[in-house]
mmCIF file of C-alpha atoms in Angstrom:
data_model
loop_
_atom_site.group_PDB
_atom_site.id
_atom_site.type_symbol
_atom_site.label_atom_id
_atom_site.label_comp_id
_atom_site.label_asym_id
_atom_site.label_seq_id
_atom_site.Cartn_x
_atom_site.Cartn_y
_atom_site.Cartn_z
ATOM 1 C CA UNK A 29 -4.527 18.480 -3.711
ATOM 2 C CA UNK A 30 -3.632 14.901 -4.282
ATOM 3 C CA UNK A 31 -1.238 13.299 -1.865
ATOM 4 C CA UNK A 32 1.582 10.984 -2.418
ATOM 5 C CA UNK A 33 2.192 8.153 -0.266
ATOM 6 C CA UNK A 34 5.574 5.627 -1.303
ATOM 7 C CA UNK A 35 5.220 2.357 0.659
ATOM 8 C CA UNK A 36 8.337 0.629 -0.071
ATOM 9 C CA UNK A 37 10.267 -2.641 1.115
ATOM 10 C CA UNK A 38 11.615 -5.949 0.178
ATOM 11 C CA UNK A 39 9.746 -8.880 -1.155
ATOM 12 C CA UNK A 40 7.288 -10.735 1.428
ATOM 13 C CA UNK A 41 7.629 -7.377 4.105
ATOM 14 C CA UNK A 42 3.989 -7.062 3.910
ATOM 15 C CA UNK A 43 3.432 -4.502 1.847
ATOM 16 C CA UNK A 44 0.475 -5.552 0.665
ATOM 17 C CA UNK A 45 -1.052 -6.482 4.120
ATOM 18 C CA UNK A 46 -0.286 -2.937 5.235
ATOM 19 C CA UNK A 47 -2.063 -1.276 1.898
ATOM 20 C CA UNK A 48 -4.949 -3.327 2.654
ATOM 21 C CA UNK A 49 -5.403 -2.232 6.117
ATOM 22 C CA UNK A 50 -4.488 1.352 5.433
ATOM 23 C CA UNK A 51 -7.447 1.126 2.558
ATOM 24 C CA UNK A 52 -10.021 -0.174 4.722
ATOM 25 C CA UNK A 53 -9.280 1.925 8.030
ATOM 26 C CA UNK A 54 -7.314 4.902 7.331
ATOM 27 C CA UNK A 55 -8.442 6.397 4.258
ATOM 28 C CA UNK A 56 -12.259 6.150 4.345
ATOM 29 C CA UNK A 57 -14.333 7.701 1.220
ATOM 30 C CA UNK A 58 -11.160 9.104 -0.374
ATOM 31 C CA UNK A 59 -10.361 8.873 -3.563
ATOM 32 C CA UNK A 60 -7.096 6.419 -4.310
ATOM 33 C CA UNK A 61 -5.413 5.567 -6.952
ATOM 34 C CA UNK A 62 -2.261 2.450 -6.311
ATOM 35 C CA UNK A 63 0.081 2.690 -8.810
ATOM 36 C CA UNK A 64 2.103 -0.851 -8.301
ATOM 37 C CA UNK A 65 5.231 -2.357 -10.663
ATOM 38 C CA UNK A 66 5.121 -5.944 -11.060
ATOM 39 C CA UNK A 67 8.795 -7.006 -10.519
ATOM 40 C CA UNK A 68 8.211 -10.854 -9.814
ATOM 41 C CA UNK A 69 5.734 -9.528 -7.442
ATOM 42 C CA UNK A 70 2.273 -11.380 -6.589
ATOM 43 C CA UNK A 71 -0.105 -8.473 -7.941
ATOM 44 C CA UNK A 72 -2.505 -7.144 -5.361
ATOM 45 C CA UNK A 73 -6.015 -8.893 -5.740
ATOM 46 C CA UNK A 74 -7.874 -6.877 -8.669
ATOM 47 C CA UNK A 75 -11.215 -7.745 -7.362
ATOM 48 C CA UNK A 76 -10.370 -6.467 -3.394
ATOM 49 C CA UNK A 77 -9.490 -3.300 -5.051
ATOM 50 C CA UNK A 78 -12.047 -2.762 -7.303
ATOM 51 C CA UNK A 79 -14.674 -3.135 -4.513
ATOM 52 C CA UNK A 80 -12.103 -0.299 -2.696
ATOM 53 C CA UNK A 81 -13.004 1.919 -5.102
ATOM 54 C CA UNK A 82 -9.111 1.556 -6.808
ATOM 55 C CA UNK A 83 -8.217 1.784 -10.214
ATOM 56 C CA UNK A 84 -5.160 -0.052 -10.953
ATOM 57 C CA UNK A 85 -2.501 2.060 -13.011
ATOM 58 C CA UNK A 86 -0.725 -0.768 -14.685
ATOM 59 C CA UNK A 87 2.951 0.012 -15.589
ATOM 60 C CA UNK A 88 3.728 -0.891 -19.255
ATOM 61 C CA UNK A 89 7.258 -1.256 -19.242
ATOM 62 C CA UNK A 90 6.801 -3.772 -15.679
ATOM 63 C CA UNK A 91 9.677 -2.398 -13.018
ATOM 64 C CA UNK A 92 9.369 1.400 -11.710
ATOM 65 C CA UNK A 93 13.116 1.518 -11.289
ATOM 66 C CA UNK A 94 14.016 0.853 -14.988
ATOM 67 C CA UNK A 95 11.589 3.478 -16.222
ATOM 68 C CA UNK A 96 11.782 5.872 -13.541
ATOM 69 C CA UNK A 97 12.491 9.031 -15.872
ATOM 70 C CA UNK A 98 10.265 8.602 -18.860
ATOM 71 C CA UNK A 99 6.936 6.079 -18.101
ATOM 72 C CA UNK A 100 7.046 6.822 -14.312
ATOM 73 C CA UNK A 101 6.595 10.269 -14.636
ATOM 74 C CA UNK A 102 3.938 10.493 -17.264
ATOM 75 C CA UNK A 103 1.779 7.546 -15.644
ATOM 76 C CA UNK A 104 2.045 9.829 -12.187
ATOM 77 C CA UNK A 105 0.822 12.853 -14.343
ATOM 78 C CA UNK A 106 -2.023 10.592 -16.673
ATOM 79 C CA UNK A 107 -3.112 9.249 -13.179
ATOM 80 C CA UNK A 108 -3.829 12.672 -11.500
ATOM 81 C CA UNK A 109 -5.152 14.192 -15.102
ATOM 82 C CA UNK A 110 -7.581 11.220 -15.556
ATOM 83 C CA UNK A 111 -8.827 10.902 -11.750
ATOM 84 C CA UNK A 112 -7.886 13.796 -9.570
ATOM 85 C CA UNK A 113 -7.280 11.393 -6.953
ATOM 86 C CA UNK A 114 -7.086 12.557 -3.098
ATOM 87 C CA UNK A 115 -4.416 10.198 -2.519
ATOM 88 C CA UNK A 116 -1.866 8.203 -4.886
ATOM 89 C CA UNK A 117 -0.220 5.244 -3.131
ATOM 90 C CA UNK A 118 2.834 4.029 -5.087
ATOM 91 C CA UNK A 119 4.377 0.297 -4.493
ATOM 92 C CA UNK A 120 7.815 -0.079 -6.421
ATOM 93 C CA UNK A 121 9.265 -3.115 -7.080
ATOM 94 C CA UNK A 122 10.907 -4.535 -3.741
ATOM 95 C CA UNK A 123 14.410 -4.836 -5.232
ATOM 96 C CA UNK A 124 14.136 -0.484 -6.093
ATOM 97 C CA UNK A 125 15.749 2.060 -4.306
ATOM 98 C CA UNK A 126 13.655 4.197 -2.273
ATOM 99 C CA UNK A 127 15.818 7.531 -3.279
ATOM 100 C CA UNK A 128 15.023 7.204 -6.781
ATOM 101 C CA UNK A 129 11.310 6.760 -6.230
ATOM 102 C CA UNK A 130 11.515 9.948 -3.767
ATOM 103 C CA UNK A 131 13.180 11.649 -6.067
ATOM 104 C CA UNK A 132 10.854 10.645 -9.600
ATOM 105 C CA UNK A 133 7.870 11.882 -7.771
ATOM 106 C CA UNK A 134 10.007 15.069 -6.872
ATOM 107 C CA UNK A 135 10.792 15.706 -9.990
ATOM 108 C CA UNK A 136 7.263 14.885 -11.472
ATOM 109 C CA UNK A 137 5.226 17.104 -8.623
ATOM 110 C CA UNK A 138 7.494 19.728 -9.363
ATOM 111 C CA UNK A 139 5.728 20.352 -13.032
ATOM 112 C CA UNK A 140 2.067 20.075 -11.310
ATOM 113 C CA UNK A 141 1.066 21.940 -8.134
ATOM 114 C CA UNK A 142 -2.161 20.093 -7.180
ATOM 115 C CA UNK A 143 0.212 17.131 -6.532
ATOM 116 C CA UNK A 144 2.786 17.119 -3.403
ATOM 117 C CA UNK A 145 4.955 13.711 -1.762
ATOM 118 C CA UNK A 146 3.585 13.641 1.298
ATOM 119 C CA UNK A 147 5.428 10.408 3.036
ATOM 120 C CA UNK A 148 7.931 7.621 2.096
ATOM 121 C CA UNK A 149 7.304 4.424 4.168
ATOM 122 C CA UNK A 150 9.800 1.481 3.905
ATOM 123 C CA UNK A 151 7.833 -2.188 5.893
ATOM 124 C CA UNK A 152 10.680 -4.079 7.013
ATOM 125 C CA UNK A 153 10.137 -8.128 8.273
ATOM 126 C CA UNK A 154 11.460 -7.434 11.869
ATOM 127 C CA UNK A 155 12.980 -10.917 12.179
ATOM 128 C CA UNK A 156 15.194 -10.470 8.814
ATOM 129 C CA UNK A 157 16.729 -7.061 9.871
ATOM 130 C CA UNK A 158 20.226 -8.343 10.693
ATOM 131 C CA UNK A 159 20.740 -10.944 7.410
ATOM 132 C CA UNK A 160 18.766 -8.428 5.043
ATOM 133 C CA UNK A 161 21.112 -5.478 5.826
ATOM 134 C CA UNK A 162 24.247 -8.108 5.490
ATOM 135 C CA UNK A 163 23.219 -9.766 2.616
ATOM 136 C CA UNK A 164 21.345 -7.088 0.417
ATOM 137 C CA UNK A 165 23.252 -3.852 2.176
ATOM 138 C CA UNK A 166 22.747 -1.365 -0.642
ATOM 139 C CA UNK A 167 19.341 -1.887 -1.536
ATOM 140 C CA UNK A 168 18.104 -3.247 1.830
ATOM 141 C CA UNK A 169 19.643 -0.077 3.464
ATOM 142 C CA UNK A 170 18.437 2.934 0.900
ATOM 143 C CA UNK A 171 15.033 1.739 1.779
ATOM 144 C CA UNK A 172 16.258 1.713 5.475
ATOM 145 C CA UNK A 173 18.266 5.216 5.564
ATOM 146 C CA UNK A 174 15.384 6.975 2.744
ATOM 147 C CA UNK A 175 12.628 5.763 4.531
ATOM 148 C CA UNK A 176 10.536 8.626 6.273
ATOM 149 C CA UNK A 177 9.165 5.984 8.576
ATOM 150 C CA UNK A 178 9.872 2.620 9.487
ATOM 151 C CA UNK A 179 6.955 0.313 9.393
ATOM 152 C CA UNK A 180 7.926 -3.396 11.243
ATOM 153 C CA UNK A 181 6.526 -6.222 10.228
ATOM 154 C CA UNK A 182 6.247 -9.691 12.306
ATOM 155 C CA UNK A 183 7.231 -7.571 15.818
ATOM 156 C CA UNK A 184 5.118 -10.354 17.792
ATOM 157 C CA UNK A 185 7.676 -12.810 16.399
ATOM 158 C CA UNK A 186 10.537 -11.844 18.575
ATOM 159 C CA UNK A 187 11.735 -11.830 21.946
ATOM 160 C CA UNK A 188 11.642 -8.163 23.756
ATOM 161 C CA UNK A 189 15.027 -8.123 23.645
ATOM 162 C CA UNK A 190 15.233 -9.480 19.655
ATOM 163 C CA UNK A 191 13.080 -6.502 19.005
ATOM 164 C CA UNK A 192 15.082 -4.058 20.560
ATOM 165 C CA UNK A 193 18.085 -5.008 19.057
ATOM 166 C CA UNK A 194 16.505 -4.754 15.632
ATOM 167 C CA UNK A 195 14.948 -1.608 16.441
ATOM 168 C CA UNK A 196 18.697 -0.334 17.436
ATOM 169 C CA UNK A 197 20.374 -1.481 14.247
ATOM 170 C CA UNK A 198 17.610 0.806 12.082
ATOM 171 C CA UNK A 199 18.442 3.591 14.435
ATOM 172 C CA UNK A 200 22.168 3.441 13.283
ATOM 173 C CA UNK A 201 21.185 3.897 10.016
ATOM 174 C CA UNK A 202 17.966 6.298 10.255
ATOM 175 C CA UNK A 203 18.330 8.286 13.396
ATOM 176 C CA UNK A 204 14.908 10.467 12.803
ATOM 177 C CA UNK A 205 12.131 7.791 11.236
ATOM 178 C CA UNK A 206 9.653 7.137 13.412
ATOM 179 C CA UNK A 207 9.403 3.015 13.926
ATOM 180 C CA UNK A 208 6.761 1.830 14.640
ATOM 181 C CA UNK A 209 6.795 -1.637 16.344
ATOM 182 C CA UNK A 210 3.527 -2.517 17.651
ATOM 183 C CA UNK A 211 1.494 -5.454 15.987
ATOM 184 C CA UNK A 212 -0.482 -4.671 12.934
ATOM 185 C CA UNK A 213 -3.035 -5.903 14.560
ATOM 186 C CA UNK A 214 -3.572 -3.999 17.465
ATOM 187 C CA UNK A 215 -3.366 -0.946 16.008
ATOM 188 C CA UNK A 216 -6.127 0.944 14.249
ATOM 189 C CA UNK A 217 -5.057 2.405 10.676
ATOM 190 C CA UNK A 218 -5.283 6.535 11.804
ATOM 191 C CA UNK A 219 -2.736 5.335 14.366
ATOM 192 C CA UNK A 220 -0.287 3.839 11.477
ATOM 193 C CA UNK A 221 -1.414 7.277 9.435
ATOM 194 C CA UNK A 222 -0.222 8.949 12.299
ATOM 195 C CA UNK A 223 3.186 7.558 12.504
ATOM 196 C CA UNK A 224 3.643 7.808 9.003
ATOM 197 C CA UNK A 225 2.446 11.403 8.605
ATOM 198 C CA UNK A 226 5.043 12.255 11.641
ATOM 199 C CA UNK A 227 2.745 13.952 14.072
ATOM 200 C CA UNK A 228 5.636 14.041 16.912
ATOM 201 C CA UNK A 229 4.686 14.446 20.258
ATOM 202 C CA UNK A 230 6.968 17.259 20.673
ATOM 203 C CA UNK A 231 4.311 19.206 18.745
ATOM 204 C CA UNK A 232 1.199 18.237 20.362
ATOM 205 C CA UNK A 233 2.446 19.507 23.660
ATOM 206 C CA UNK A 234 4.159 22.581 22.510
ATOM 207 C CA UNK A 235 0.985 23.249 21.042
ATOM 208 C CA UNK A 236 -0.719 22.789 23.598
ATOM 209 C CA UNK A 237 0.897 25.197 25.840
ATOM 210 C CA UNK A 238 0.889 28.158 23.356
ATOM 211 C CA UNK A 239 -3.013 27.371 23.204
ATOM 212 C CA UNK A 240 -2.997 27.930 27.022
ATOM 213 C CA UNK A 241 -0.607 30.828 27.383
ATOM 214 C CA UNK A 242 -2.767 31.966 24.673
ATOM 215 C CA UNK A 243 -5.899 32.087 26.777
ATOM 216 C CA UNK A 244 -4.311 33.007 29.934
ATOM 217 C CA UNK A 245 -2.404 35.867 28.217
ATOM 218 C CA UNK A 246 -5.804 36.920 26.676
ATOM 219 C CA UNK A 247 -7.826 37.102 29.973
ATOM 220 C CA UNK A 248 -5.362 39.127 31.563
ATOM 221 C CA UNK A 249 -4.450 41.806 28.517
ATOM 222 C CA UNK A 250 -7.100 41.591 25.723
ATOM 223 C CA UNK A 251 -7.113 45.609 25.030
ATOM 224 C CA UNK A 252 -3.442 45.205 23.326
ATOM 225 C CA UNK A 253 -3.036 41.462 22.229
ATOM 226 C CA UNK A 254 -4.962 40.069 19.346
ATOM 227 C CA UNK A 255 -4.580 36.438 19.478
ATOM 228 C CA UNK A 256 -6.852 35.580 16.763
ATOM 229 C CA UNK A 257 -6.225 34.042 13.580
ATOM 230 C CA UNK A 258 -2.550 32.711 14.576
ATOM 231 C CA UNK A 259 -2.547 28.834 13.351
ATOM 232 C CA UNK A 260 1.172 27.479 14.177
ATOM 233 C CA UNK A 261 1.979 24.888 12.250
ATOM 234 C CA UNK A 262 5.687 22.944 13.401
ATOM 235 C CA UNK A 263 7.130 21.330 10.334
ATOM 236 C CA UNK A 264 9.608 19.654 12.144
ATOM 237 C CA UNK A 265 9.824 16.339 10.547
ATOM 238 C CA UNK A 266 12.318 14.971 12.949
ATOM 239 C CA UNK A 267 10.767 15.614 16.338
ATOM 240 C CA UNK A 268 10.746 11.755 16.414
ATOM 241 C CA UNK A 269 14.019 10.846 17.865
ATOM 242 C CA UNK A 270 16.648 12.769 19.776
ATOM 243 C CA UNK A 271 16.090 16.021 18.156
ATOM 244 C CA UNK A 272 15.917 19.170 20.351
ATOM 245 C CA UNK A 273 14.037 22.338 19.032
ATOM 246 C CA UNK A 274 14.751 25.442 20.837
ATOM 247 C CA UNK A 275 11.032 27.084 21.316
ATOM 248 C CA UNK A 276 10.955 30.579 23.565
ATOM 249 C CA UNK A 277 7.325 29.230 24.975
ATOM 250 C CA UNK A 278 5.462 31.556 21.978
ATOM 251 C CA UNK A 279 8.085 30.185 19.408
ATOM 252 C CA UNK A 280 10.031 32.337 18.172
ATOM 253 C CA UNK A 281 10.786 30.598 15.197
ATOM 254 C CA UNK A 282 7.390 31.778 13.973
ATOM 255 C CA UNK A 283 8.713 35.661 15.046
ATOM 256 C CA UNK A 284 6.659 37.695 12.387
ATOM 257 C CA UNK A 285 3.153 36.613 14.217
ATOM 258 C CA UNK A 286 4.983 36.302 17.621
ATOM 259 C CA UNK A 287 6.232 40.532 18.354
ATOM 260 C CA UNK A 288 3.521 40.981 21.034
ATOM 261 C CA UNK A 289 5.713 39.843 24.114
ATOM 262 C CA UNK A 290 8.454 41.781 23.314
ATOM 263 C CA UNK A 291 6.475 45.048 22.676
ATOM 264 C CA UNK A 292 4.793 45.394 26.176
ATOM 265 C CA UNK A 293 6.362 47.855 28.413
ATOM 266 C CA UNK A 294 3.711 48.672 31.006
ATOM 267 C CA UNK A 295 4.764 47.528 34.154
ATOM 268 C CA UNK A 296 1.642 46.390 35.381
ATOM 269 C CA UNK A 297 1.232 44.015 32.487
ATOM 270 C CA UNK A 298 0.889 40.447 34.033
ATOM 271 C CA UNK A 299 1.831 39.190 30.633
ATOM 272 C CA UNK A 300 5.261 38.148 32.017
ATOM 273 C CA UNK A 301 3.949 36.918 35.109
ATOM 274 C CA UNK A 302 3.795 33.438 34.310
ATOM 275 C CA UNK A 303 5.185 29.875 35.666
ATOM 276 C CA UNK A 304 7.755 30.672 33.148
ATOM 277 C CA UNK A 305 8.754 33.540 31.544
ATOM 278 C CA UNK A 306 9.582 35.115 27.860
ATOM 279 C CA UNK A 307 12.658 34.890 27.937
ATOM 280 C CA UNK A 308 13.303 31.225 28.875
ATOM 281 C CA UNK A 309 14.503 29.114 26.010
ATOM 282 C CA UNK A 310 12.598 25.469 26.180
ATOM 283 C CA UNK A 311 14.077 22.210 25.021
ATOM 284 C CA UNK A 312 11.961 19.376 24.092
ATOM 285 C CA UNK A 313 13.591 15.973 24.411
ATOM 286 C CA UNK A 314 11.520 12.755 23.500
ATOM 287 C CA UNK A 315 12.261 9.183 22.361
ATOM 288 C CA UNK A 316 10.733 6.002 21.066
ATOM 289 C CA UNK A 317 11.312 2.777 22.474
ATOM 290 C CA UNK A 318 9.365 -0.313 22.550
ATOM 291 C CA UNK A 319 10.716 -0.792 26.160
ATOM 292 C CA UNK A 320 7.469 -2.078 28.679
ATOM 293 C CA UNK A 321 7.548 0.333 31.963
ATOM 294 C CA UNK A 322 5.086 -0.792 35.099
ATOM 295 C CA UNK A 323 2.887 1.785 36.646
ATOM 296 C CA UNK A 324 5.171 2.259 39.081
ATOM 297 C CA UNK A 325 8.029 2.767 36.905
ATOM 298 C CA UNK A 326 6.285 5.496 35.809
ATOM 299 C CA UNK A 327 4.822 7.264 39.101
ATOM 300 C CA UNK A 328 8.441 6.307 40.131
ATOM 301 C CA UNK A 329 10.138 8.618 37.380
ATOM 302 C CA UNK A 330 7.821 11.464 37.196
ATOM 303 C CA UNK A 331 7.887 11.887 40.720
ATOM 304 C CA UNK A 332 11.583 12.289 40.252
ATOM 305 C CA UNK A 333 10.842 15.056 37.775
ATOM 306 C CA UNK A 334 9.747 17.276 40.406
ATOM 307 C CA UNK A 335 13.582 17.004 41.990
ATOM 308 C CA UNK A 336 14.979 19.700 39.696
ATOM 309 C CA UNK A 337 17.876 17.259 39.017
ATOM 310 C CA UNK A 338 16.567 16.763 35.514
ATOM 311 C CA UNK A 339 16.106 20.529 34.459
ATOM 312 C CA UNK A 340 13.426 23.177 34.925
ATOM 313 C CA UNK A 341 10.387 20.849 33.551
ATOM 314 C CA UNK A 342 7.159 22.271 32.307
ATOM 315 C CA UNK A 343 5.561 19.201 30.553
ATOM 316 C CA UNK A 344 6.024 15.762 30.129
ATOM 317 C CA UNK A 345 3.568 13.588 28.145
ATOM 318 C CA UNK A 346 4.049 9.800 26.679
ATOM 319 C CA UNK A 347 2.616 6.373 25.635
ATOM 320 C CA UNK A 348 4.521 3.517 26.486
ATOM 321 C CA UNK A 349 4.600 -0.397 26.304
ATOM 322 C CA UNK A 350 2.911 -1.933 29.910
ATOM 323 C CA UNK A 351 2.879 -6.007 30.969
ATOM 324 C CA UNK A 352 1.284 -8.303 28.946
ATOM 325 C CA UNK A 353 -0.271 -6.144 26.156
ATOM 326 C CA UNK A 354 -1.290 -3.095 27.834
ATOM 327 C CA UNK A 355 -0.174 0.627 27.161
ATOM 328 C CA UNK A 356 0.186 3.288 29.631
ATOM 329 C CA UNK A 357 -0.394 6.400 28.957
ATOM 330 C CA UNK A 358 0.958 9.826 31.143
ATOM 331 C CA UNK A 359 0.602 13.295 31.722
ATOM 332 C CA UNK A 360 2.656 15.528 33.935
ATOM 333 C CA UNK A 361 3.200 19.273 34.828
ATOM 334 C CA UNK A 362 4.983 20.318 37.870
ATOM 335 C CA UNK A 363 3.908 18.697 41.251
ATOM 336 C CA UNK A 364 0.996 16.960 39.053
ATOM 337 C CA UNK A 365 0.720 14.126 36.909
ATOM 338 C CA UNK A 366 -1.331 11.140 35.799
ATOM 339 C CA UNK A 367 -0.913 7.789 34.770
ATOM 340 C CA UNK A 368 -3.263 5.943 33.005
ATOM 341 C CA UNK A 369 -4.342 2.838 30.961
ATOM 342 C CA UNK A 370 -4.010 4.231 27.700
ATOM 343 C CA UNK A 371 -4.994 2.840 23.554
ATOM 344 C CA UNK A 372 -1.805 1.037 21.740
ATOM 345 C CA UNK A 373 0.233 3.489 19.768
ATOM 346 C CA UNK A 374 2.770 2.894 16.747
ATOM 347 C CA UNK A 375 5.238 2.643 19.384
ATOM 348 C CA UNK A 376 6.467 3.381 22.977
ATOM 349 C CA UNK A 377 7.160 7.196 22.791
ATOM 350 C CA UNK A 378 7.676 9.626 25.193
ATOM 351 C CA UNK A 379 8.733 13.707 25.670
ATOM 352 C CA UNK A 380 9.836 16.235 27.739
ATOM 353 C CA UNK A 381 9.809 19.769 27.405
ATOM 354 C CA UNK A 382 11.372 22.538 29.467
ATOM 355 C CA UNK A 383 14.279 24.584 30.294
ATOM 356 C CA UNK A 384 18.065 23.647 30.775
ATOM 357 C CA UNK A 385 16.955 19.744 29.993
ATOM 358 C CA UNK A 386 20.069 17.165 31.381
ATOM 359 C CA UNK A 387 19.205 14.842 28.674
ATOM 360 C CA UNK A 388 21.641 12.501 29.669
ATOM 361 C CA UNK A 389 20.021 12.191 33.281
ATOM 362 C CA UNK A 390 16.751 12.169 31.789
ATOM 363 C CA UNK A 391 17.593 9.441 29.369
ATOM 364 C CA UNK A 392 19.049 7.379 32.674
ATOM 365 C CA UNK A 393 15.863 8.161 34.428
ATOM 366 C CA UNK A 394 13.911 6.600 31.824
ATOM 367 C CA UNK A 395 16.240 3.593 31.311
ATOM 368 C CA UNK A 396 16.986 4.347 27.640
#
């Protein structure tokens, strides 16, 4: 399968900066083809590539967007016919909208199966936010409002509060990319693959606790449950912001492999006998911010969790901005949690799961 990766945005974003780093850190020993469109463009260095192991598809007819339905498509196809690539990264031209790209690739991966989009990634100067999206609005924001994730460039430039700002003008017009707005340079590339490839916190924890309530359930009734073989996979590509997914704690959107709780009728069954029961309909809540907390913000607010003022809470889990450069990362269940120095991520980001979830409060709590 050969996966498609669009990294879009305007001239001097860093595009190329960002391929290079994503070459040399997050996609060790695959096989990569960059398909780029020279639009006035300084061309990626030919020798840096070639040592990456990158053969250059060079566009005949120049700009993506001006070609998009004939050359596009056939160099896409040529390029996975000739190298059966594991991964095609595709830089348009900085002036092209990011729909039509997303939706060329559509249209070409619909004719071959081995091929599939797998993430659309606009890089954005964080400092030109505000006169980009006044002066170039429709191109500036279709790369903003198609982008799949928001990649900032330049974040150490500004003032907390600059950043913020910026970060809350992208919001208005992309409510569910993920942003990321840590430095480039403190990050290590799986962590940018990470935020582009949307792995939301949301569904770490929830599956997490269906791997627990897994187990537990096992130990206690293994003559009628067969727990093997069930992999859950949550496709929800918009965990990131304030989404809220519904989840009975064995998700019952996945009902078909999920009929076991429903069926048991012995009484002595401990299967329901849980911290929380079958019935109970969780809410996950999370956010992103690149807000700094203190330790004691932190001990301070999931202390406060315990209260029952926020809803019944089952989990709570998040990496956030700390003083001068650090991260802190937490962990909390009810009556229990731990704070700890943790590795930069993308961004601040933070979730809650449970039952009856005030959001409102909770966002308050958290100062968001």
């Amino acid at each position: 399968m050969t996966k498609i990766d669009i990294v879009s945005g305007f001239l001097g974003a860093g595009k190329t900066t960002l391929i290079k780093k994503l070459l040399a850190e997050a996609f060790p020993g695959e096989k990569l083809v960059l398909i780029e469109n020279e639009f006035g463009e300084i061309s990626i260095d030919g020798g840096f590539l070639k040592e990456s192991g990158v053969q250059i598809s060079e566009m005949s007819s120049g700009c993506i967007c001006c070609s998009l339905v004939g050359d596009f498509n056939r160099a896409l196809k040529d390029v996975e016919a000739q190298f059966h690539p594991d991964r095609i990264l595709i830089e348009p031209s900085g002036v092209g909208k990011l729909s039509d790209v997303i939706v060329a690739v559509e249209n070409t991966v619909a004719d071959v199966p081995e091929m599939k989009l797998n993430s659309f990634v606009t890089v954005a100067d964080a400092t030109k936010v505000k006169v980009y999206m006044k002066n170039f609005g429709e191109f500036y924001n279709n790369q903003i409002e198609s982008a799949g994730t928001i990649i900032l460039s330049r974040t150490q430039k500004l003032s907390q509060e600059k950043l913020e700002a910026a970060v809350a003008m992208l919001r208005e017009k992309n409510p569910d990319a993920a942003i990321l707005t840590t430095p480039w340079d403190q990050l290590a590339g799986p962590v940018i693959l990470s935020a582009i490839e949307k792995v939301s916190l949301a569904d770490e924890l929830l599956e997490k606790m269906r791997a627990e309530h897994e187990a537990e359930e096992a130990e206690h009734t293994h003559h009628h449950h067969d727990h093997d073989g069930h992999e859950h996979h949550h496709d929800h590509d918009d965990d990131e912001d304030e989404h809220h997914h519904h989840h009975d704690h064995d998700h019952e959107e996945h009902d078909h492999h999920h009929d076991h709780d429903h069926e048991c009728d012995d009484p002595n069954c401990s299967c329901h006998h849980h911290h929380h029961h079958a019935d109970e309909v969780f809410t996950s809540w999370g956010k992103e911010t690149p807000k700094p907390f203190t330790q004691a913000d932190i001990e301070r607010i999931l202390t406060a969790l315990d209260s029952g003022e926020y809803g019944k809470i089952l989990r709570a889990k998040g990496i956030v901005n700390g003083e001068g450069g650090a991260w802190i990362e937490f962990d909390y269940v009810p009556e229990e949690h731990d704070v700890r120095a943790g590795h930069p991520d993308y961004t601040g980001r933070l979730c809650v799961i449970g039952a009856e979830l005030k959001e409102d409060k909770l966002a308050e709590l958290f100062g968001l």
